[in-house]
mmCIF file of C-alpha atoms in Angstrom:
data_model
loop_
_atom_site.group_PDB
_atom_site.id
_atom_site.type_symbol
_atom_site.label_atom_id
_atom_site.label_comp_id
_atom_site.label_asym_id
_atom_site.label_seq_id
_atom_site.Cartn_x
_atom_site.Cartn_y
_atom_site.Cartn_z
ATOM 1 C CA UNK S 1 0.000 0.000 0.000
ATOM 2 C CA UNK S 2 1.440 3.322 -1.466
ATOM 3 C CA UNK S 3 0.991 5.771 1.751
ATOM 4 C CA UNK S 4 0.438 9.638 1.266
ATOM 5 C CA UNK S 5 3.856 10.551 1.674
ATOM 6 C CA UNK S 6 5.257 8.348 -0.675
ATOM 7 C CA UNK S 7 2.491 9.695 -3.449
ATOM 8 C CA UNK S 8 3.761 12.963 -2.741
ATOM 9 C CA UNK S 9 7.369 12.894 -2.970
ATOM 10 C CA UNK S 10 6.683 10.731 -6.520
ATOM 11 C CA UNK S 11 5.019 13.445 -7.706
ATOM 12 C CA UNK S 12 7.651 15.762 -6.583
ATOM 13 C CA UNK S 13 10.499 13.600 -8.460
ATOM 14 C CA UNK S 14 7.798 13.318 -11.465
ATOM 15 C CA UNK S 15 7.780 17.086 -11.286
ATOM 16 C CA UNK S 16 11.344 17.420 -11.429
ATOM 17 C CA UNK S 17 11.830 15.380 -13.874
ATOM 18 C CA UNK S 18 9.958 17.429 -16.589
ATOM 19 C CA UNK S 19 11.087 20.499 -15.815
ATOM 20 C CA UNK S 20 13.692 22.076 -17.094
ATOM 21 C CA UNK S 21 17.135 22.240 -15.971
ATOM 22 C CA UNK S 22 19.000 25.376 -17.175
ATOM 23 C CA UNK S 23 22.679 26.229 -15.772
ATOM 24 C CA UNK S 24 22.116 29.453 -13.303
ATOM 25 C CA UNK S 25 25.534 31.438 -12.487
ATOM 26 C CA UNK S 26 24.999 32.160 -8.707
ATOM 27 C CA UNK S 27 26.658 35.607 -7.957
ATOM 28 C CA UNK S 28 29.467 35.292 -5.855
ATOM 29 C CA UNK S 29 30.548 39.150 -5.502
ATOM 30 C CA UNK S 30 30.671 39.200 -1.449
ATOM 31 C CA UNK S 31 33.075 41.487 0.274
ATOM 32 C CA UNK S 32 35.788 39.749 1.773
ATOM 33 C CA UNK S 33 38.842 40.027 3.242
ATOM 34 C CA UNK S 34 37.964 42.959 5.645
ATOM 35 C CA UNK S 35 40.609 42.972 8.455
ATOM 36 C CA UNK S 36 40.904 45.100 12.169
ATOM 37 C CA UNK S 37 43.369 45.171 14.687
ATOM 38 C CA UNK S 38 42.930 42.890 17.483
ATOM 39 C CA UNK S 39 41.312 45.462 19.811
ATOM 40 C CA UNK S 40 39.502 46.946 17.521
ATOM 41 C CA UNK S 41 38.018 43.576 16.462
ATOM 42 C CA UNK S 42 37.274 42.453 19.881
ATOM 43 C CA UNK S 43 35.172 45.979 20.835
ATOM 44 C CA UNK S 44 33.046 45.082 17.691
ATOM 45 C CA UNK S 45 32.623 41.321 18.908
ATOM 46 C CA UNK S 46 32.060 42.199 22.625
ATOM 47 C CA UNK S 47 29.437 45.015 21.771
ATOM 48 C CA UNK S 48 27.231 42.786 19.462
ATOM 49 C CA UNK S 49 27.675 40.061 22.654
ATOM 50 C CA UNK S 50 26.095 42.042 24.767
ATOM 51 C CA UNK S 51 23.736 43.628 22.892
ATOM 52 C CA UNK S 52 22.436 39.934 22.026
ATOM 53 C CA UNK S 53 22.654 40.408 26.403
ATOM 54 C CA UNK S 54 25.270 37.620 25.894
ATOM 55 C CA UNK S 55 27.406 37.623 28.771
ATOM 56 C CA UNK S 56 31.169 38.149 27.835
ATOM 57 C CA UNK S 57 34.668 37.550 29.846
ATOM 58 C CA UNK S 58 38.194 38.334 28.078
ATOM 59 C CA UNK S 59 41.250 36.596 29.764
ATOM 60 C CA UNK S 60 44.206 35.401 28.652
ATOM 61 C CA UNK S 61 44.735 31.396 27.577
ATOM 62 C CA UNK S 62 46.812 30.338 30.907
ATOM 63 C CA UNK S 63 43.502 31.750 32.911
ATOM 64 C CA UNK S 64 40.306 29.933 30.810
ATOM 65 C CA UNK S 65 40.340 27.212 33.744
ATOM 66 C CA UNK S 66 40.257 30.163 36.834
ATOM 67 C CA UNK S 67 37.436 31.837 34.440
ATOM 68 C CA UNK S 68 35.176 29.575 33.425
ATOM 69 C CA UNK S 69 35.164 28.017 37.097
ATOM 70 C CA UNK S 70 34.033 31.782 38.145
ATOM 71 C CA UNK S 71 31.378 31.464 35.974
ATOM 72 C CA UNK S 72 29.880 28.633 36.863
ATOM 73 C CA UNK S 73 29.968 29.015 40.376
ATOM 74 C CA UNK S 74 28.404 32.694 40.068
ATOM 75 C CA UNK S 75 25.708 30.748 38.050
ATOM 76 C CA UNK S 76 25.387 28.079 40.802
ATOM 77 C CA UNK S 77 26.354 25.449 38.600
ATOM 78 C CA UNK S 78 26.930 22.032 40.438
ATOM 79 C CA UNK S 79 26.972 19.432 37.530
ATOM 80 C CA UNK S 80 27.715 20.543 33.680
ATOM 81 C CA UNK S 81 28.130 18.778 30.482
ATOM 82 C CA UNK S 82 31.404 18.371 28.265
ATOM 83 C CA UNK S 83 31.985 17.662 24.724
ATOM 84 C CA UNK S 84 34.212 14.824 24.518
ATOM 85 C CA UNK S 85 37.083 16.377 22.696
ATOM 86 C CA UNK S 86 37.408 19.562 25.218
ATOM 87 C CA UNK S 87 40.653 20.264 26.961
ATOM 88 C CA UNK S 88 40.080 18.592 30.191
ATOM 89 C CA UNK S 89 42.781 21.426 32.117
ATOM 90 C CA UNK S 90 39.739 23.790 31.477
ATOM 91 C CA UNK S 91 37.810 22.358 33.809
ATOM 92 C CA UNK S 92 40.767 22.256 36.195
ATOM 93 C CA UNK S 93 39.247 24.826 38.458
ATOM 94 C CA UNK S 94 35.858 23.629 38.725
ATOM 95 C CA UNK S 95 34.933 21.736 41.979
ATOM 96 C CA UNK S 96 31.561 21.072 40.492
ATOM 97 C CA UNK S 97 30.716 17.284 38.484
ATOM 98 C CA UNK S 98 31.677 16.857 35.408
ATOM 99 C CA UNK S 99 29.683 15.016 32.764
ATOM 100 C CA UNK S 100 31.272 13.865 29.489
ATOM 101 C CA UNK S 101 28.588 13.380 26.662
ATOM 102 C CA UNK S 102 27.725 10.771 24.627
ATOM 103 C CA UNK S 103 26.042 10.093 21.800
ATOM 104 C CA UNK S 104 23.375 7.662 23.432
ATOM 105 C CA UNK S 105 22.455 10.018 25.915
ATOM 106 C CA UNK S 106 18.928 11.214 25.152
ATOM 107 C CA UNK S 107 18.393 14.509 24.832
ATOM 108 C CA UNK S 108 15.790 14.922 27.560
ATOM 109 C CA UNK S 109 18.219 14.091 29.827
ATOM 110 C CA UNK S 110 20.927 16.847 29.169
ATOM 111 C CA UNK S 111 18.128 18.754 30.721
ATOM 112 C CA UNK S 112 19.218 17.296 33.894
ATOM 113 C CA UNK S 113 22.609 19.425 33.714
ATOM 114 C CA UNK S 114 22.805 22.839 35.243
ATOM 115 C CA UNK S 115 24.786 23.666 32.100
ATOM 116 C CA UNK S 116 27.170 22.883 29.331
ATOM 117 C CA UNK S 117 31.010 23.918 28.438
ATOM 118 C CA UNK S 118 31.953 23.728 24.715
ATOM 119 C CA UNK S 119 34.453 25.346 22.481
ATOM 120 C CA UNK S 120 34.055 27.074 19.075
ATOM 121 C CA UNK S 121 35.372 26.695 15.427
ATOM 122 C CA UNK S 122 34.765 30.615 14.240
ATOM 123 C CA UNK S 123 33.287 33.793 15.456
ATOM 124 C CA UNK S 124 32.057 37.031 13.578
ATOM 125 C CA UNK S 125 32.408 40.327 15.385
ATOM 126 C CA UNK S 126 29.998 42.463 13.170
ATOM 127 C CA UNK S 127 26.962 40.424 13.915
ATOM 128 C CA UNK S 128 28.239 38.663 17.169
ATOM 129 C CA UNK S 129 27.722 35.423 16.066
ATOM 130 C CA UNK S 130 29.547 32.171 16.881
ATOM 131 C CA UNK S 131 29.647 29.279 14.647
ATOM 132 C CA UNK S 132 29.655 25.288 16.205
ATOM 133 C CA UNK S 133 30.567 22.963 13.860
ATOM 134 C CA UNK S 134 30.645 19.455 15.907
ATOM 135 C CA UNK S 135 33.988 19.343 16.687
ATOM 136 C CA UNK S 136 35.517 17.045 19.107
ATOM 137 C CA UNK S 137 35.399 20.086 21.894
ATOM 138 C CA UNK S 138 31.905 21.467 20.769
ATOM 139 C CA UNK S 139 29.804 18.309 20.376
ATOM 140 C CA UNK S 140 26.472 17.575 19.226
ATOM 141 C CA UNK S 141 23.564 20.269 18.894
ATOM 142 C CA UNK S 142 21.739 19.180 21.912
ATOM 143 C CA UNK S 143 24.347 19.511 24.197
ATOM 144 C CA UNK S 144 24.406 23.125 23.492
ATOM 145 C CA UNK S 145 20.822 23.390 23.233
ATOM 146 C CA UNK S 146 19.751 21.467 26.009
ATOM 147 C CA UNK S 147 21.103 22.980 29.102
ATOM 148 C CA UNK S 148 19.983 26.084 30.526
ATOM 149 C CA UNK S 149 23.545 27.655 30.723
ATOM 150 C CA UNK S 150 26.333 27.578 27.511
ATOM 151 C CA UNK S 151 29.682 28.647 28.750
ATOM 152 C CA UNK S 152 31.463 28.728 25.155
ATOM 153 C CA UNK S 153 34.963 29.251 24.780
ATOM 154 C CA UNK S 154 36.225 31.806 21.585
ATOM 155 C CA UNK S 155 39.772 32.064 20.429
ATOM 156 C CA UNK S 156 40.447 36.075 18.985
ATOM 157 C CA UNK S 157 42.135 34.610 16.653
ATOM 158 C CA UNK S 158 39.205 32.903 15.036
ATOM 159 C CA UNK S 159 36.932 35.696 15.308
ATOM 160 C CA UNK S 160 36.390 37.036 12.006
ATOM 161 C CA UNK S 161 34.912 40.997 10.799
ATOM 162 C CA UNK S 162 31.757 39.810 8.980
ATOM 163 C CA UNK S 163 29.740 36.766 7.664
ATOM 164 C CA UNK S 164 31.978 36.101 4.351
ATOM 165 C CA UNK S 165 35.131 35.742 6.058
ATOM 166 C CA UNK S 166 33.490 33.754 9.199
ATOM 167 C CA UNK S 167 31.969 31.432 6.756
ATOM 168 C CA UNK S 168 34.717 30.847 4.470
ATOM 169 C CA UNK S 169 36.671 29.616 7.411
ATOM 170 C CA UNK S 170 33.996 26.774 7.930
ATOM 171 C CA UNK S 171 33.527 23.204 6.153
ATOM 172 C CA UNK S 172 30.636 22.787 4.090
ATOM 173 C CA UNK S 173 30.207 19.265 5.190
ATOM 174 C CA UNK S 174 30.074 19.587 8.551
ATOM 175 C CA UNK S 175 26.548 20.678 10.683
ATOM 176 C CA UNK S 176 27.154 24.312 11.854
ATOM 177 C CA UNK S 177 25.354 25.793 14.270
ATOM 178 C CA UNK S 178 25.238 29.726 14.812
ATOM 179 C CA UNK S 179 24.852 31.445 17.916
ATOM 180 C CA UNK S 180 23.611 35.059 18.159
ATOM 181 C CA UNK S 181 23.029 35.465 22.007
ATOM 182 C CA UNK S 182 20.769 33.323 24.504
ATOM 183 C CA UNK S 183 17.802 31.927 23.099
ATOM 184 C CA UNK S 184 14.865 34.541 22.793
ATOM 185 C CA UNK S 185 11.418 35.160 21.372
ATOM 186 C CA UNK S 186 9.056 37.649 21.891
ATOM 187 C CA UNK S 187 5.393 36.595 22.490
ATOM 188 C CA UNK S 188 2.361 37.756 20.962
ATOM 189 C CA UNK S 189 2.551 41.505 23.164
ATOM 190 C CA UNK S 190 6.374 41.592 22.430
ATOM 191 C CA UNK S 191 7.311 40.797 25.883
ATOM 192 C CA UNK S 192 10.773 39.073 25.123
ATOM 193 C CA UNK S 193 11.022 35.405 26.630
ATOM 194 C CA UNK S 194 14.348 33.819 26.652
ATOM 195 C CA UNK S 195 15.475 30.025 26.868
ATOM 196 C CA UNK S 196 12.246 29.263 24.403
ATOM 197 C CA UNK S 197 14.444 27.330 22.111
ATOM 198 C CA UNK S 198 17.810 26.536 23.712
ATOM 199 C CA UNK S 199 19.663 28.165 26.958
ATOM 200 C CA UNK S 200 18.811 31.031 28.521
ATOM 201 C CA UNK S 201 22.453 32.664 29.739
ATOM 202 C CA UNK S 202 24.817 32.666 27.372
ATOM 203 C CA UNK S 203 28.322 33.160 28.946
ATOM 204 C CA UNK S 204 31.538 33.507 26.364
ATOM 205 C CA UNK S 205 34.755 33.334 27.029
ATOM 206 C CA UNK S 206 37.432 34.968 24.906
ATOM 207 C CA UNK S 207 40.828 34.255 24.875
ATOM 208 C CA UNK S 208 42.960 37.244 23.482
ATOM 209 C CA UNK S 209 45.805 35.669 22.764
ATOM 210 C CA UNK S 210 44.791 32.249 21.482
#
């Protein structure tokens, strides 16, 4: 027995089948290679940050451990989650439990943590946005989704002006996820609600001289 969906999608592929298939040149003119000095480049980032009301903390590489422990205990965290590929010294200072993900770990239960630690692959400072892309040290999706509390980790050096040079530092083939801020929405009288569709504090981390 054919069932609806299957009658659908044949008509689809039927569909696509007849129609024509003409060769379309996709305009590729995007302005790229825009540079700014280091400091310049992390005011930009910071100020997008925390207009997204993204909280942000600088520090240097030898002090991620001492900072990201401060922010978790000022958040009362007592158990977070951990891509498996992150730099275990980065959790060095935190007395809380530590929970390494995995991949059979339904999602539901992530909710369970009081939040989640990841890294990042690349950041853009004119629309504060940071990019996941699965990585070893950033994990799944739902680990980052999941939790109530993202503590992400951001590298200056990866922090690119705008969206063209931020994406052409990414693969294609991996899943990317982009972060603009803590999760918000605004309901039907425009009251903003945040953690709708992922966490609610968003804490990052940047390294200025990694």
């Amino acid at each position: 027995m054919t069932t609806a969906r299957e009658t659908v999608l044949g008509r689809i592929r039927d569909a696509l089948a007849l129609a024509p298939t003409p060769d379309t040149a996709v305009p590729r003119h995007y302005r790229t290679g825009r540079t700014l000095p280091d400091d310049e480049r992390l005011a930009l980032f910071t100020d997008r940050l925390v207009d997204y009301k993204a909280q942000v903390h600088t520090c240097t590489a030898d002090r991620t451990a001492e900072v990201i422990a401060q922010v978790l205990r000022e958040r009362g965290a007592r158990k977070v989650g951990v891509p498996t590929g992150l730099d275990e010294r980065w959790l060095g200072a935190y007395d809380g439990e530590v929970q390494q993900d995995r991949d059979d770990i339904p999602a539901p239960r992530l909710d369970a943590l009081d939040g989640v630690v990841t890294g990042s692959a690349v950041g853009c400072a004119e629309t504060g946005t940071i990019f996941l892309d699965g990585s070893p040290d950033q994990g799944r999706r739902a680990l980052s989704l999941v939790p109530d509390l993202h503590v992400c980790v951001v590298d200056l050096s990866a922090v690119e002006v705008g969206v063209p040079e931020a994406v052409g530092r990414l693969v294609p083939e991996r899943p990317t996820t982009l972060i603009s801020g803590p999760s918000a929405t605004s309901d039907i009288e425009l009251e903003r609600v945040e953690g709708v569709h992922g966490p609610r504090t968003l804490a990052v981390v940047i390294r200025v001289d990694a």
